[in-house]
Every structure is written in C-alpha cells, then in structure tokens.
C-alpha cells in the first residue's frame, strides 16, 4: 500500500511539473518570437498607439480596450443572473426544479462556442440593429450579451458549489432563531461564500477575455477605440486570428506575440488570484 502511495505521488507530481513546464514553455515561445519587437524602440508604442499598418503604427491599445470593454460588460450582465440562478438552485428550490436547472447549466458548458456565435449572428445581431437603429448590430453590446450567456455556467456552478460548502449547522442556527430565507442568504451564506463567488467572477472574466469566436463573429472587429456599447470593437484574440490568417512574416505578425503575452499575463494573474482565494480557509 505504501509503495502504491509513493508511486501515485510521483505520478501526480510529475504531471504537475509537466503541466507547469508546458505553460512556461508557451510563454517562453511567445517571448522569443517577439524579441525583435521587445528589443526595438517601438515596444511602448505597441502598447499605447493605434493599429494603422499603412501609417507605420502597430499599436494594440484598441484591442486591449476592446477586450476589457467586452469582457467587463458581459460580466456585469451575467453576474446578477448567475447569482440569482445559484440562489434558486441551492436555496429557493434545491429539490426538483433546482436540480433540473443545474442539469441544464451543466449541459450548457458542453455547447461549442461556434454555436453561440451563429446564434448571435443570425438572431441577436438583427435584434440589436432593429432596436437601436445604429450601425450593423455587430457591436460590443451584441458580443457582450452572447459572452454573458457563455460565461454564466461557469459562475453558476462555482457559486452553487460555494453555497453548498457553507456548514449546515450555520443554516440550522438561522432556522432555529426564526430567520427567513433572505436573512439566511444575507447574513450567513454570502459572508461565508464570498471567496467562492469572487473566484467564479475572476474565472468567468478570464473565460470572457480568452474567447475568440464570439468576439470574432459578433463584435464587428473595428480597430478604432470604442466610445459606447453600440460601437464595433476588436479583441486581442480576434486580432490574433485575423492577422495570422493572412500573414506570417512581417512586423504585424511579430506584434501578435505581444498580443499573446499580454493576454497570457492578464488571464494568468486572474487564475492565480482565484486559486489563492480558493485555498484560503473561511
């Protein structure tokens, strides 16, 4: 038995080291291929200038702003809906209706992103265009609404899990004192589950930033800085997909690795923060 435990420990440790090595190798690969830009004097211009290759400007600032804009709006839309669904699943109707809703949410995690993209193009975009009578309908709002639907299962499942981890004795104490459902939620569940809620928000935000197809198909892919949710925008992931499909040996192509490093660092910091919060007790 002790030998089996030792072997299992070596296997799991090796898998962890291998995963970390692959992740760092990807980062190193992007850094090496972006060295021509990192060594040049235009590096800071890349992070602050607009994207206009015809005028010698290769900045990714519009894509960074577009990524944050779309991701934040989608998070603001999805968070209250996800929190409400989690409360319904774990607190309001944890029996039949709650279990059914949870099964539906779990099923949504298996839907390919391209399906969300097609639904957005043929259903959501025409609705936005007709309602607001502004532009083509391919804008930040359209992409954010569809991304909100995409990231909702992540938050719902993590919120539900954090609610379920609240000790049952705490909930029984509220019932014994005559507390109602709202008091149980506000004074017991949310204070004890806030780490899990924050973890779900961070991971969902990273999921929104890392998505490619929805932003590529619905956001409009304009390289100008957006001024409202009805403006078109381009994300870092969509920019990588569009440029790499047409070029492979130019300054525009090398800039893609700066985009990749930026996105890598943004999402990695969020994941590390989420994992650190999940490990802390209470």
mmCIF file of C-alpha atoms in Angstrom:
data_model
loop_
_atom_site.group_PDB
_atom_site.id
_atom_site.type_symbol
_atom_site.label_atom_id
_atom_site.label_comp_id
_atom_site.label_asym_id
_atom_site.label_seq_id
_atom_site.Cartn_x
_atom_site.Cartn_y
_atom_site.Cartn_z
ATOM 1 C CA UNK A 1 0.000 0.000 0.000
ATOM 2 C CA UNK A 2 2.821 2.373 0.918
ATOM 3 C CA UNK A 3 4.577 1.605 -2.385
ATOM 4 C CA UNK A 4 1.396 2.370 -4.324
ATOM 5 C CA UNK A 5 1.006 5.679 -2.489
ATOM 6 C CA UNK A 6 4.612 6.594 -3.313
ATOM 7 C CA UNK A 7 4.148 5.771 -7.000
ATOM 8 C CA UNK A 8 0.907 7.731 -7.130
ATOM 9 C CA UNK A 9 2.641 10.688 -5.517
ATOM 10 C CA UNK A 10 5.416 10.603 -8.112
ATOM 11 C CA UNK A 11 2.897 10.341 -10.959
ATOM 12 C CA UNK A 12 0.806 13.265 -9.767
ATOM 13 C CA UNK A 13 3.880 15.368 -9.003
ATOM 14 C CA UNK A 14 5.292 14.614 -12.433
ATOM 15 C CA UNK A 15 2.014 15.570 -14.088
ATOM 16 C CA UNK A 16 2.001 18.868 -12.183
ATOM 17 C CA UNK A 17 5.598 19.652 -13.123
ATOM 18 C CA UNK A 18 4.925 18.738 -16.760
ATOM 19 C CA UNK A 19 1.849 20.983 -16.909
ATOM 20 C CA UNK A 20 3.749 23.893 -15.388
ATOM 21 C CA UNK A 21 6.670 23.321 -17.772
ATOM 22 C CA UNK A 22 4.392 23.327 -20.821
ATOM 23 C CA UNK A 23 2.716 26.532 -19.656
ATOM 24 C CA UNK A 24 6.071 28.257 -19.122
ATOM 25 C CA UNK A 25 7.324 26.903 -22.459
ATOM 26 C CA UNK A 26 4.389 28.538 -24.240
ATOM 27 C CA UNK A 27 5.222 31.849 -22.566
ATOM 28 C CA UNK A 28 8.894 31.439 -23.455
ATOM 29 C CA UNK A 29 7.989 30.625 -27.056
ATOM 30 C CA UNK A 30 5.982 33.842 -27.361
ATOM 31 C CA UNK A 31 8.738 35.898 -25.731
ATOM 32 C CA UNK A 32 11.418 34.511 -28.076
ATOM 33 C CA UNK A 33 9.344 35.184 -31.191
ATOM 34 C CA UNK A 34 8.515 38.697 -30.008
ATOM 35 C CA UNK A 35 12.157 39.609 -29.225
ATOM 36 C CA UNK A 36 12.529 41.749 -32.390
ATOM 37 C CA UNK A 37 9.744 43.974 -31.100
ATOM 38 C CA UNK A 38 10.810 43.839 -27.447
ATOM 39 C CA UNK A 39 14.343 44.944 -28.358
ATOM 40 C CA UNK A 40 13.224 47.785 -30.599
ATOM 41 C CA UNK A 41 12.292 51.291 -29.588
ATOM 42 C CA UNK A 42 8.682 50.807 -30.671
ATOM 43 C CA UNK A 43 7.760 48.445 -27.834
ATOM 44 C CA UNK A 44 5.988 51.076 -25.734
ATOM 45 C CA UNK A 45 4.322 52.448 -28.850
ATOM 46 C CA UNK A 46 2.890 48.983 -29.411
ATOM 47 C CA UNK A 47 1.059 49.192 -26.077
ATOM 48 C CA UNK A 48 -0.179 52.758 -26.494
ATOM 49 C CA UNK A 49 -0.554 53.527 -30.205
ATOM 50 C CA UNK A 50 -3.486 52.747 -32.530
ATOM 51 C CA UNK A 51 -3.399 50.000 -35.140
ATOM 52 C CA UNK A 52 -2.724 51.519 -38.550
ATOM 53 C CA UNK A 53 -0.143 49.492 -40.525
ATOM 54 C CA UNK A 54 -0.487 51.758 -43.571
ATOM 55 C CA UNK A 55 0.877 54.624 -41.465
ATOM 56 C CA UNK A 56 3.519 52.564 -39.687
ATOM 57 C CA UNK A 57 1.549 52.254 -36.430
ATOM 58 C CA UNK A 58 1.209 48.797 -34.921
ATOM 59 C CA UNK A 59 -0.288 49.545 -31.520
ATOM 60 C CA UNK A 60 -2.609 47.101 -29.793
ATOM 61 C CA UNK A 61 -4.238 49.619 -27.441
ATOM 62 C CA UNK A 62 -7.632 49.449 -29.252
ATOM 63 C CA UNK A 63 -7.599 45.671 -28.917
ATOM 64 C CA UNK A 64 -6.722 45.818 -25.212
ATOM 65 C CA UNK A 65 -9.527 48.317 -24.612
ATOM 66 C CA UNK A 66 -11.919 46.260 -26.723
ATOM 67 C CA UNK A 67 -11.075 43.086 -24.804
ATOM 68 C CA UNK A 68 -11.606 44.730 -21.416
ATOM 69 C CA UNK A 69 -14.739 46.561 -22.580
ATOM 70 C CA UNK A 70 -16.489 43.463 -23.935
ATOM 71 C CA UNK A 71 -15.393 41.265 -21.027
ATOM 72 C CA UNK A 72 -16.480 43.742 -18.345
ATOM 73 C CA UNK A 73 -19.877 44.405 -19.929
ATOM 74 C CA UNK A 74 -20.515 40.680 -20.304
ATOM 75 C CA UNK A 75 -19.544 40.165 -16.667
ATOM 76 C CA UNK A 76 -21.879 42.933 -15.493
ATOM 77 C CA UNK A 77 -24.742 41.350 -17.442
ATOM 78 C CA UNK A 78 -24.036 37.768 -16.415
ATOM 79 C CA UNK A 79 -23.206 38.215 -12.720
ATOM 80 C CA UNK A 80 -26.682 39.075 -11.329
ATOM 81 C CA UNK A 81 -28.319 36.390 -13.480
ATOM 82 C CA UNK A 82 -25.777 33.788 -12.385
ATOM 83 C CA UNK A 83 -26.101 34.732 -8.726
ATOM 84 C CA UNK A 84 -29.891 34.507 -8.967
ATOM 85 C CA UNK A 85 -29.734 31.085 -10.617
ATOM 86 C CA UNK A 86 -27.333 29.847 -7.933
ATOM 87 C CA UNK A 87 -29.613 31.066 -5.167
ATOM 88 C CA UNK A 88 -32.554 29.310 -6.828
ATOM 89 C CA UNK A 89 -30.592 26.065 -7.223
ATOM 90 C CA UNK A 90 -29.183 25.889 -3.695
ATOM 91 C CA UNK A 91 -31.623 27.852 -1.548
ATOM 92 C CA UNK A 92 -35.033 28.508 -3.088
ATOM 93 C CA UNK A 93 -35.810 25.183 -4.800
ATOM 94 C CA UNK A 94 -32.979 22.720 -4.201
ATOM 95 C CA UNK A 95 -35.347 19.855 -5.000
ATOM 96 C CA UNK A 96 -36.709 19.031 -8.479
ATOM 97 C CA UNK A 97 -36.664 22.467 -10.205
ATOM 98 C CA UNK A 98 -33.246 23.328 -8.799
ATOM 99 C CA UNK A 99 -31.740 20.015 -9.888
ATOM 100 C CA UNK A 100 -33.255 20.406 -13.347
ATOM 101 C CA UNK A 101 -31.826 23.908 -13.730
ATOM 102 C CA UNK A 102 -28.413 22.684 -12.610
ATOM 103 C CA UNK A 103 -28.509 19.892 -15.206
ATOM 104 C CA UNK A 104 -29.367 22.436 -17.905
ATOM 105 C CA UNK A 105 -26.487 24.669 -16.802
ATOM 106 C CA UNK A 106 -24.097 21.716 -16.866
ATOM 107 C CA UNK A 107 -25.323 20.879 -20.364
ATOM 108 C CA UNK A 108 -24.614 24.462 -21.476
ATOM 109 C CA UNK A 109 -20.928 24.013 -20.658
ATOM 110 C CA UNK A 110 -20.707 21.427 -23.456
ATOM 111 C CA UNK A 111 -22.126 23.686 -26.181
ATOM 112 C CA UNK A 112 -19.384 24.695 -28.665
ATOM 113 C CA UNK A 113 -18.560 28.392 -28.801
ATOM 114 C CA UNK A 114 -19.247 28.497 -32.537
ATOM 115 C CA UNK A 115 -22.900 27.649 -31.824
ATOM 116 C CA UNK A 116 -23.180 30.747 -29.640
ATOM 117 C CA UNK A 117 -21.536 32.687 -32.451
ATOM 118 C CA UNK A 118 -24.031 31.543 -35.078
ATOM 119 C CA UNK A 119 -26.977 32.278 -32.783
ATOM 120 C CA UNK A 120 -25.552 35.732 -32.222
ATOM 121 C CA UNK A 121 -25.047 36.453 -35.920
ATOM 122 C CA UNK A 122 -28.462 35.263 -37.126
ATOM 123 C CA UNK A 123 -30.638 36.124 -34.112
ATOM 124 C CA UNK A 124 -29.082 38.630 -31.724
ATOM 125 C CA UNK A 125 -27.359 40.971 -34.206
ATOM 126 C CA UNK A 126 -30.562 41.680 -36.224
ATOM 127 C CA UNK A 127 -32.460 42.371 -32.985
ATOM 128 C CA UNK A 128 -29.833 44.846 -31.771
ATOM 129 C CA UNK A 129 -29.784 46.514 -35.191
ATOM 130 C CA UNK A 130 -33.579 46.896 -35.265
ATOM 131 C CA UNK A 131 -33.953 48.054 -31.677
ATOM 132 C CA UNK A 132 -31.207 50.674 -31.610
ATOM 133 C CA UNK A 133 -31.187 51.606 -35.339
ATOM 134 C CA UNK A 134 -27.453 52.157 -35.123
ATOM 135 C CA UNK A 135 -24.754 50.532 -37.212
ATOM 136 C CA UNK A 136 -24.759 46.931 -38.341
ATOM 137 C CA UNK A 137 -25.659 45.411 -34.978
ATOM 138 C CA UNK A 138 -22.215 43.834 -34.712
ATOM 139 C CA UNK A 139 -21.016 45.740 -31.691
ATOM 140 C CA UNK A 140 -19.799 45.488 -28.116
ATOM 141 C CA UNK A 141 -23.329 45.021 -26.772
ATOM 142 C CA UNK A 142 -24.066 42.074 -29.070
ATOM 143 C CA UNK A 143 -20.788 40.346 -28.251
ATOM 144 C CA UNK A 144 -21.202 41.055 -24.523
ATOM 145 C CA UNK A 145 -24.719 39.618 -24.408
ATOM 146 C CA UNK A 146 -23.612 36.403 -26.057
ATOM 147 C CA UNK A 147 -20.476 36.205 -23.915
ATOM 148 C CA UNK A 148 -22.656 36.710 -20.831
ATOM 149 C CA UNK A 149 -24.549 33.582 -21.827
ATOM 150 C CA UNK A 150 -21.265 31.741 -22.405
ATOM 151 C CA UNK A 151 -19.693 32.568 -19.023
ATOM 152 C CA UNK A 152 -22.886 32.186 -16.987
ATOM 153 C CA UNK A 153 -22.492 28.395 -16.443
ATOM 154 C CA UNK A 154 -19.004 28.938 -15.026
ATOM 155 C CA UNK A 155 -20.280 31.388 -12.425
ATOM 156 C CA UNK A 156 -23.481 29.476 -11.658
ATOM 157 C CA UNK A 157 -21.666 26.212 -10.940
ATOM 158 C CA UNK A 158 -18.921 27.855 -8.869
ATOM 159 C CA UNK A 159 -21.420 29.990 -6.934
ATOM 160 C CA UNK A 160 -23.573 26.912 -6.249
ATOM 161 C CA UNK A 161 -20.542 24.987 -5.088
ATOM 162 C CA UNK A 162 -19.526 27.781 -2.701
ATOM 163 C CA UNK A 163 -23.087 27.993 -1.305
ATOM 164 C CA UNK A 164 -23.160 24.229 -0.738
ATOM 165 C CA UNK A 165 -19.901 24.427 1.250
ATOM 166 C CA UNK A 166 -21.465 26.631 3.936
ATOM 167 C CA UNK A 167 -21.743 24.452 7.075
ATOM 168 C CA UNK A 168 -25.249 23.112 7.564
ATOM 169 C CA UNK A 169 -25.034 23.923 11.275
ATOM 170 C CA UNK A 170 -24.917 27.646 10.401
ATOM 171 C CA UNK A 171 -28.105 27.336 8.358
ATOM 172 C CA UNK A 172 -29.806 25.310 11.103
ATOM 173 C CA UNK A 173 -28.913 28.027 13.606
ATOM 174 C CA UNK A 174 -30.657 30.647 11.455
ATOM 175 C CA UNK A 175 -33.741 28.427 11.193
ATOM 176 C CA UNK A 176 -33.715 27.887 14.969
ATOM 177 C CA UNK A 177 -33.657 31.659 15.535
ATOM 178 C CA UNK A 178 -36.624 32.129 13.210
ATOM 179 C CA UNK A 179 -34.673 33.729 10.380
ATOM 180 C CA UNK A 180 -36.181 33.849 6.919
ATOM 181 C CA UNK A 181 -34.574 32.955 3.601
ATOM 182 C CA UNK A 182 -33.340 36.476 2.867
ATOM 183 C CA UNK A 183 -31.683 36.750 6.280
ATOM 184 C CA UNK A 184 -30.097 33.346 5.830
ATOM 185 C CA UNK A 185 -28.699 34.433 2.480
ATOM 186 C CA UNK A 186 -27.528 37.891 3.531
ATOM 187 C CA UNK A 187 -26.087 37.156 6.976
ATOM 188 C CA UNK A 188 -24.833 33.582 6.638
ATOM 189 C CA UNK A 189 -24.417 32.288 3.094
ATOM 190 C CA UNK A 190 -22.903 35.321 1.333
ATOM 191 C CA UNK A 191 -20.378 36.155 4.107
ATOM 192 C CA UNK A 192 -19.179 32.541 4.143
ATOM 193 C CA UNK A 193 -19.226 32.007 0.377
ATOM 194 C CA UNK A 194 -17.695 35.294 -0.811
ATOM 195 C CA UNK A 195 -14.362 33.682 -1.693
ATOM 196 C CA UNK A 196 -16.066 31.212 -3.985
ATOM 197 C CA UNK A 197 -18.151 33.999 -5.522
ATOM 198 C CA UNK A 198 -15.043 36.073 -6.204
ATOM 199 C CA UNK A 199 -13.293 33.019 -7.654
ATOM 200 C CA UNK A 200 -16.202 32.462 -10.023
ATOM 201 C CA UNK A 201 -16.143 36.100 -11.123
ATOM 202 C CA UNK A 202 -12.399 36.027 -11.813
ATOM 203 C CA UNK A 203 -12.515 32.753 -13.760
ATOM 204 C CA UNK A 204 -15.539 33.892 -15.752
ATOM 205 C CA UNK A 205 -13.768 37.150 -16.583
ATOM 206 C CA UNK A 206 -10.770 35.182 -17.809
ATOM 207 C CA UNK A 207 -13.084 32.967 -19.856
ATOM 208 C CA UNK A 208 -14.590 36.042 -21.474
ATOM 209 C CA UNK A 209 -11.180 37.546 -22.266
ATOM 210 C CA UNK A 210 -9.903 34.303 -23.757
ATOM 211 C CA UNK A 211 -12.839 33.634 -26.070
ATOM 212 C CA UNK A 212 -12.156 34.068 -29.785
ATOM 213 C CA UNK A 213 -15.118 33.013 -31.920
ATOM 214 C CA UNK A 214 -17.862 35.104 -30.336
ATOM 215 C CA UNK A 215 -15.788 38.276 -30.487
ATOM 216 C CA UNK A 216 -14.606 37.422 -33.994
ATOM 217 C CA UNK A 217 -18.118 36.783 -35.324
ATOM 218 C CA UNK A 218 -20.195 39.389 -33.483
ATOM 219 C CA UNK A 219 -18.156 42.357 -32.216
ATOM 220 C CA UNK A 220 -17.543 43.949 -35.636
ATOM 221 C CA UNK A 221 -13.708 43.863 -35.432
ATOM 222 C CA UNK A 222 -13.193 47.619 -35.754
ATOM 223 C CA UNK A 223 -9.684 48.709 -34.755
ATOM 224 C CA UNK A 224 -10.778 52.152 -33.512
ATOM 225 C CA UNK A 225 -11.176 52.895 -29.820
ATOM 226 C CA UNK A 226 -14.840 52.318 -28.887
ATOM 227 C CA UNK A 227 -16.845 55.098 -27.249
ATOM 228 C CA UNK A 228 -20.104 53.251 -26.499
ATOM 229 C CA UNK A 229 -21.512 49.733 -26.283
ATOM 230 C CA UNK A 230 -23.035 50.171 -29.742
ATOM 231 C CA UNK A 231 -19.628 50.695 -31.367
ATOM 232 C CA UNK A 232 -17.736 47.880 -33.026
ATOM 233 C CA UNK A 233 -14.542 46.676 -31.372
ATOM 234 C CA UNK A 234 -11.820 44.092 -31.791
ATOM 235 C CA UNK A 235 -10.434 41.888 -29.044
ATOM 236 C CA UNK A 236 -6.890 40.584 -28.703
ATOM 237 C CA UNK A 237 -7.939 37.027 -29.553
ATOM 238 C CA UNK A 238 -9.894 38.122 -32.634
ATOM 239 C CA UNK A 239 -6.950 40.277 -33.732
ATOM 240 C CA UNK A 240 -4.604 37.291 -33.498
ATOM 241 C CA UNK A 241 -6.990 35.140 -35.553
ATOM 242 C CA UNK A 242 -7.476 37.786 -38.250
ATOM 243 C CA UNK A 243 -3.793 38.657 -38.714
ATOM 244 C CA UNK A 244 -2.403 35.139 -38.526
ATOM 245 C CA UNK A 245 -4.813 34.045 -41.262
ATOM 246 C CA UNK A 246 -3.270 36.454 -43.764
ATOM 247 C CA UNK A 247 0.363 36.977 -42.768
ATOM 248 C CA UNK A 248 3.307 35.134 -41.246
ATOM 249 C CA UNK A 249 6.494 37.145 -41.780
ATOM 250 C CA UNK A 250 6.081 40.833 -41.057
ATOM 251 C CA UNK A 251 6.035 43.280 -38.169
ATOM 252 C CA UNK A 252 2.273 42.760 -37.928
ATOM 253 C CA UNK A 253 2.861 39.042 -37.389
ATOM 254 C CA UNK A 254 5.509 39.655 -34.704
ATOM 255 C CA UNK A 255 3.137 42.007 -32.886
ATOM 256 C CA UNK A 256 0.789 39.048 -32.449
ATOM 257 C CA UNK A 257 3.150 37.559 -29.890
ATOM 258 C CA UNK A 258 2.966 40.770 -27.880
ATOM 259 C CA UNK A 259 -0.819 40.321 -28.005
ATOM 260 C CA UNK A 260 -0.398 36.749 -26.821
ATOM 261 C CA UNK A 261 1.900 37.718 -23.951
ATOM 262 C CA UNK A 262 -0.494 40.477 -22.864
ATOM 263 C CA UNK A 263 -3.472 38.124 -22.894
ATOM 264 C CA UNK A 264 -1.440 35.377 -21.217
ATOM 265 C CA UNK A 265 -0.435 37.647 -18.337
ATOM 266 C CA UNK A 266 -3.937 39.074 -17.905
ATOM 267 C CA UNK A 267 -5.601 35.673 -17.670
ATOM 268 C CA UNK A 268 -2.789 34.031 -15.671
ATOM 269 C CA UNK A 269 -2.911 36.703 -12.973
ATOM 270 C CA UNK A 270 -6.645 36.161 -12.640
ATOM 271 C CA UNK A 271 -6.273 32.379 -12.379
ATOM 272 C CA UNK A 272 -3.511 32.655 -9.773
ATOM 273 C CA UNK A 273 -5.629 35.061 -7.726
ATOM 274 C CA UNK A 274 -8.653 32.775 -7.985
ATOM 275 C CA UNK A 275 -6.665 29.730 -6.884
ATOM 276 C CA UNK A 276 -5.116 31.600 -3.943
ATOM 277 C CA UNK A 277 -8.563 32.694 -2.794
ATOM 278 C CA UNK A 278 -9.890 29.153 -3.106
ATOM 279 C CA UNK A 279 -7.111 27.780 -0.891
ATOM 280 C CA UNK A 280 -7.639 30.246 1.962
ATOM 281 C CA UNK A 281 -9.876 28.987 4.766
ATOM 282 C CA UNK A 282 -13.104 30.742 5.642
#
